[in-house]
Amino acid sequence: MAIFRVKIFSLFERFWHWLQMLLILVLLITGFGLHGFHNLMSFRTAVTLHTGAALTLLLLWAFSVFWLFTTRSWRHFIPTWQGMWGVLRFYAYGIFKGERHPYRKAYWRKHNPLQALAYLMLKIVLFPAIWITGLLYLFYFAWRNLPDAPLWLGAIAQVHTAAAFLILAFVFIHVYILTTGHSFRDHVMPMVTGFDKVDLSPEEEAYLRKDQPEDIR
C-alpha cells in the first residue's frame, strides 16, 4: 500500500455537500425564528424561506439518492465493525494525547467506521424523520378533518423539532471534528478540490493510472 492524492469526492458530491450545508443552515435559522428564538425576520418570511429551503433540499436528496445507487457510492456509507474500536478509542482518549488517527482512507472506503455509521443513521433515520414530519405539517390541510388531527399535529411537530435539534448536534460535532488532528483547512480542502490522501493497493493504483489518470496525483 502507498499513499497518493486521489480524487474521492466528485463534482456532484461536493455540490451536494455544500448546497445541503447551506440549506440546512437556512432551515435551522428560519426554524429557530418560527419557534421564537430570534426576531431576525417576520413570521411570514421565515415560513416562506423555511418551506422553500425544505422543498429544495428534498429535491437535492432525491438526486443524491439516485446518484448514490447509480454510481454504487452507497457502499461508502455501510458501516463495519472492523476498526470501529480503534476509532472510538481515538475520539474518546487518543485525540487528547495527540495520537495519530488509526484510520487510513481507502479508495472504496473513504469514511472511517464511525463516520459511516453516523452518516448512515443521518440518511436513514434523521433525514426521513424530518422530511416526513415536515411534509405532514405542510400538508396538514389535507388531513385536518381526520379524528384527533390536532393531537397528531402536536406530536408531529415535536418529532420534527427533535429531529432538527439532533441534526444541529450532528452539525456541531461535524465542525468540531474538523478542528481536530490536521488543520481545519486540511480537513475542508478535500470537499473543495475533491482530492485527499488515500492508501492505494498496487492494483488500485494501476487501475487509476490506466483508466482514470486525471484522478490520481
GROMACS .gro file of C-alpha atoms in nm:
model
  217
    1MET     CA    1   0.000   0.000   0.000
    2ALA     CA    2   0.114   0.353  -0.075
    3ILE     CA    3  -0.039   0.694  -0.018
    4PHE     CA    4  -0.142   0.908  -0.316
    5ARG     CA    5  -0.360   1.212  -0.364
    6VAL     CA    6  -0.673   1.074  -0.524
    7LYS     CA    7  -0.999   1.235  -0.629
    8ILE     CA    8  -1.253   1.072  -0.396
    9PHE     CA    9  -1.522   1.341  -0.399
   10SER     CA   10  -1.686   1.401  -0.736
   11LEU     CA   11  -1.811   1.740  -0.852
   12PHE     CA   12  -2.171   1.641  -0.781
   13GLU     CA   13  -2.079   1.513  -0.434
   14ARG     CA   14  -1.913   1.843  -0.347
   15PHE     CA   15  -2.205   2.042  -0.490
   16TRP     CA   16  -2.445   1.822  -0.289
   17HIS     CA   17  -2.244   1.868   0.031
   18TRP     CA   18  -2.214   2.248   0.016
   19LEU     CA   19  -2.570   2.313  -0.105
   20GLN     CA   20  -2.703   2.077   0.162
   21MET     CA   21  -2.500   2.262   0.425
   22LEU     CA   22  -2.637   2.598   0.307
   23LEU     CA   23  -2.997   2.474   0.300
   24ILE     CA   24  -2.970   2.312   0.645
   25LEU     CA   25  -2.830   2.640   0.778
   26VAL     CA   26  -3.127   2.831   0.630
   27LEU     CA   27  -3.368   2.574   0.775
   28LEU     CA   28  -3.213   2.595   1.121
   29ILE     CA   29  -3.213   2.977   1.128
   30THR     CA   30  -3.569   3.008   0.997
   31GLY     CA   31  -3.684   2.718   1.219
   32PHE     CA   32  -3.549   2.889   1.528
   33GLY     CA   33  -3.724   3.207   1.411
   34LEU     CA   34  -4.055   3.020   1.383
   35HIS     CA   35  -4.009   2.896   1.740
   36GLY     CA   36  -3.941   3.248   1.864
   37PHE     CA   37  -3.571   3.209   1.945
   38HIS     CA   38  -3.489   3.527   1.748
   39ASN     CA   39  -3.655   3.814   1.563
   40LEU     CA   40  -3.429   3.838   1.260
   41MET     CA   41  -3.726   3.814   1.020
   42SER     CA   42  -4.104   3.822   1.021
   43PHE     CA   43  -4.300   3.502   1.078
   44ARG     CA   44  -4.428   3.509   0.719
   45THR     CA   45  -4.076   3.549   0.577
   46ALA     CA   46  -3.948   3.267   0.798
   47VAL     CA   47  -4.228   3.036   0.680
   48THR     CA   48  -4.160   3.120   0.313
   49LEU     CA   49  -3.783   3.068   0.342
   50HIS     CA   50  -3.824   2.753   0.554
   51THR     CA   51  -4.067   2.595   0.308
   52GLY     CA   52  -3.861   2.692   0.002
   53ALA     CA   53  -3.536   2.560   0.152
   54ALA     CA   54  -3.706   2.236   0.264
   55LEU     CA   55  -3.851   2.163  -0.080
   56THR     CA   56  -3.516   2.244  -0.246
   57LEU     CA   57  -3.341   2.010  -0.002
   58LEU     CA   58  -3.592   1.734  -0.075
   59LEU     CA   59  -3.519   1.770  -0.447
   60LEU     CA   60  -3.144   1.761  -0.376
   61TRP     CA   61  -3.184   1.446  -0.164
   62ALA     CA   62  -3.382   1.278  -0.443
   63PHE     CA   63  -3.096   1.346  -0.687
   64SER     CA   64  -2.836   1.236  -0.431
   65VAL     CA   65  -3.015   0.903  -0.367
   66PHE     CA   66  -3.029   0.842  -0.743
   67TRP     CA   67  -2.656   0.928  -0.769
   68LEU     CA   68  -2.563   0.704  -0.472
   69PHE     CA   69  -2.727   0.399  -0.627
   70THR     CA   70  -2.631   0.455  -0.990
   71THR     CA   71  -2.263   0.511  -0.901
   72ARG     CA   72  -2.265   0.245  -0.624
   73SER     CA   73  -2.125   0.509  -0.388
   74TRP     CA   74  -2.373   0.387  -0.125
   75ARG     CA   75  -2.103   0.135  -0.030
   76HIS     CA   76  -1.904   0.412   0.141
   77PHE     CA   77  -2.187   0.454   0.392
   78ILE     CA   78  -2.214   0.091   0.501
   79PRO     CA   79  -2.055   0.073   0.848
   80THR     CA   80  -1.823  -0.206   0.950
   81TRP     CA   81  -1.707  -0.319   1.292
   82GLN     CA   82  -1.354  -0.364   1.162
   83GLY     CA   83  -1.152  -0.078   1.307
   84MET     CA   84  -1.452   0.065   1.498
   85TRP     CA   85  -1.294   0.017   1.842
   86GLY     CA   86  -0.975   0.192   1.734
   87VAL     CA   87  -1.172   0.493   1.605
   88LEU     CA   88  -1.390   0.507   1.920
   89ARG     CA   89  -1.081   0.486   2.140
   90PHE     CA   90  -0.915   0.762   1.939
   91TYR     CA   91  -1.206   1.008   1.978
   92ALA     CA   92  -1.259   0.916   2.347
   93TYR     CA   93  -0.896   0.915   2.458
   94GLY     CA   94  -0.622   0.920   2.196
   95ILE     CA   95  -0.721   1.251   2.041
   96PHE     CA   96  -0.645   1.431   2.368
   97LYS     CA   97  -0.294   1.279   2.375
   98GLY     CA   98  -0.212   1.381   2.020
   99GLU     CA   99  -0.222   1.026   1.888
  100ARG     CA  100  -0.243   0.963   1.515
  101HIS     CA  101  -0.587   0.879   1.377
  102PRO     CA  102  -0.597   0.500   1.340
  103TYR     CA  103  -0.798   0.501   1.017
  104ARG     CA  104  -0.644   0.534   0.671
  105LYS     CA  105  -0.876   0.615   0.384
  106ALA     CA  106  -0.903   0.351   0.115
  107TYR     CA  107  -1.024   0.404  -0.241
  108TRP     CA  108  -1.350   0.217  -0.181
  109ARG     CA  109  -1.379   0.306   0.189
  110LYS     CA  110  -1.334   0.681   0.229
  111HIS     CA  111  -1.524   0.707   0.559
  112ASN     CA  112  -1.397   0.556   0.883
  113PRO     CA  113  -1.635   0.307   1.054
  114LEU     CA  114  -1.775   0.569   1.294
  115GLN     CA  115  -1.828   0.822   1.013
  116ALA     CA  116  -2.005   0.560   0.801
  117LEU     CA  117  -2.235   0.466   1.092
  118ALA     CA  118  -2.312   0.833   1.170
  119TYR     CA  119  -2.383   0.921   0.806
  120LEU     CA  120  -2.599   0.610   0.761
  121MET     CA  121  -2.811   0.696   1.067
  122LEU     CA  122  -2.842   1.051   0.938
  123LYS     CA  123  -2.964   0.929   0.599
  124ILE     CA  124  -3.200   0.650   0.706
  125VAL     CA  125  -3.332   0.786   1.039
  126LEU     CA  126  -3.296   1.162   1.094
  127PHE     CA  127  -3.344   1.287   0.737
  128PRO     CA  128  -3.655   1.072   0.669
  129ALA     CA  129  -3.794   1.170   1.012
  130ILE     CA  130  -3.759   1.540   0.941
  131TRP     CA  131  -3.890   1.540   0.585
  132ILE     CA  132  -4.185   1.307   0.659
  133THR     CA  133  -4.293   1.518   0.959
  134GLY     CA  134  -4.226   1.837   0.763
  135LEU     CA  135  -4.446   1.726   0.474
  136LEU     CA  136  -4.721   1.614   0.713
  137TYR     CA  137  -4.707   1.956   0.878
  138LEU     CA  138  -4.701   2.140   0.544
  139PHE     CA  139  -4.999   1.946   0.408
  140TYR     CA  140  -5.199   1.947   0.731
  141PHE     CA  141  -5.491   2.100   0.539
  142ALA     CA  142  -5.526   1.768   0.354
  143TRP     CA  143  -5.579   1.557   0.668
  144ARG     CA  144  -5.702   1.807   0.930
  145ASN     CA  145  -6.051   1.653   0.932
  146LEU     CA  146  -5.926   1.314   1.047
  147PRO     CA  147  -6.007   1.210   1.408
  148ASP     CA  148  -5.770   1.366   1.664
  149ALA     CA  149  -5.584   1.553   1.388
  150PRO     CA  150  -5.477   1.844   1.618
  151LEU     CA  151  -5.328   1.597   1.867
  152TRP     CA  152  -5.137   1.419   1.592
  153LEU     CA  153  -5.017   1.755   1.459
  154GLY     CA  154  -4.870   1.840   1.800
  155ALA     CA  155  -4.686   1.507   1.816
  156ILE     CA  156  -4.560   1.552   1.459
  157ALA     CA  157  -4.431   1.900   1.544
  158GLN     CA  158  -4.241   1.761   1.845
  159VAL     CA  159  -4.078   1.485   1.638
  160HIS     CA  160  -3.988   1.742   1.368
  161THR     CA  161  -3.830   1.974   1.625
  162ALA     CA  162  -3.644   1.689   1.799
  163ALA     CA  163  -3.502   1.571   1.465
  164ALA     CA  164  -3.395   1.929   1.388
  165PHE     CA  165  -3.207   1.955   1.719
  166LEU     CA  166  -3.036   1.620   1.655
  167ILE     CA  167  -2.928   1.742   1.310
  168LEU     CA  168  -2.798   2.061   1.473
  169ALA     CA  169  -2.599   1.845   1.718
  170PHE     CA  170  -2.459   1.650   1.423
  171VAL     CA  171  -2.352   1.978   1.257
  172PHE     CA  172  -2.174   2.094   1.575
  173ILE     CA  173  -1.993   1.759   1.614
  174HIS     CA  174  -1.904   1.756   1.244
  175VAL     CA  175  -1.750   2.104   1.264
  176TYR     CA  176  -1.575   2.023   1.594
  177ILE     CA  177  -1.408   1.716   1.443
  178LEU     CA  178  -1.284   1.934   1.155
  179THR     CA  179  -1.082   2.129   1.413
  180THR     CA  180  -0.905   1.820   1.549
  181GLY     CA  181  -0.593   1.645   1.421
  182HIS     CA  182  -0.486   1.812   1.097
  183SER     CA  183  -0.562   2.179   1.039
  184PHE     CA  184  -0.919   2.290   0.963
  185ARG     CA  185  -0.806   2.375   0.609
  186ASP     CA  186  -0.663   2.025   0.555
  187HIS     CA  187  -0.996   1.873   0.654
  188VAL     CA  188  -1.206   2.108   0.439
  189MET     CA  189  -1.000   2.122   0.119
  190PRO     CA  190  -1.086   1.766   0.000
  191MET     CA  191  -1.450   1.877  -0.016
  192VAL     CA  192  -1.338   2.177  -0.224
  193THR     CA  193  -1.088   2.015  -0.464
  194GLY     CA  194  -1.215   1.657  -0.443
  195PHE     CA  195  -0.862   1.524  -0.374
  196ASP     CA  196  -0.745   1.360  -0.050
  197LYS     CA  197  -0.466   1.133   0.067
  198VAL     CA  198  -0.566   0.770   0.015
  199ASP     CA  199  -0.392   0.436   0.070
  200LEU     CA  200  -0.390   0.255  -0.264
  201SER     CA  201  -0.310  -0.107  -0.333
  202PRO     CA  202  -0.085  -0.172  -0.639
  203GLU     CA  203  -0.396  -0.291  -0.826
  204GLU     CA  204  -0.593   0.025  -0.743
  205GLU     CA  205  -0.301   0.247  -0.844
  206ALA     CA  206  -0.261   0.059  -1.174
  207TYR     CA  207  -0.637   0.087  -1.239
  208LEU     CA  208  -0.643   0.461  -1.175
  209ARG     CA  209  -0.331   0.535  -1.381
  210LYS     CA  210  -0.472   0.338  -1.675
  211ASP     CA  211  -0.842   0.427  -1.667
  212GLN     CA  212  -0.868   0.749  -1.462
  213PRO     CA  213  -0.526   0.918  -1.478
  214GLU     CA  214  -0.681   1.259  -1.405
  215ASP     CA  215  -0.794   1.129  -1.064
  216ILE     CA  216  -0.450   1.044  -0.921
  217ARG     CA  217  -0.158   1.275  -0.838
   0.00000   0.00000   0.00000
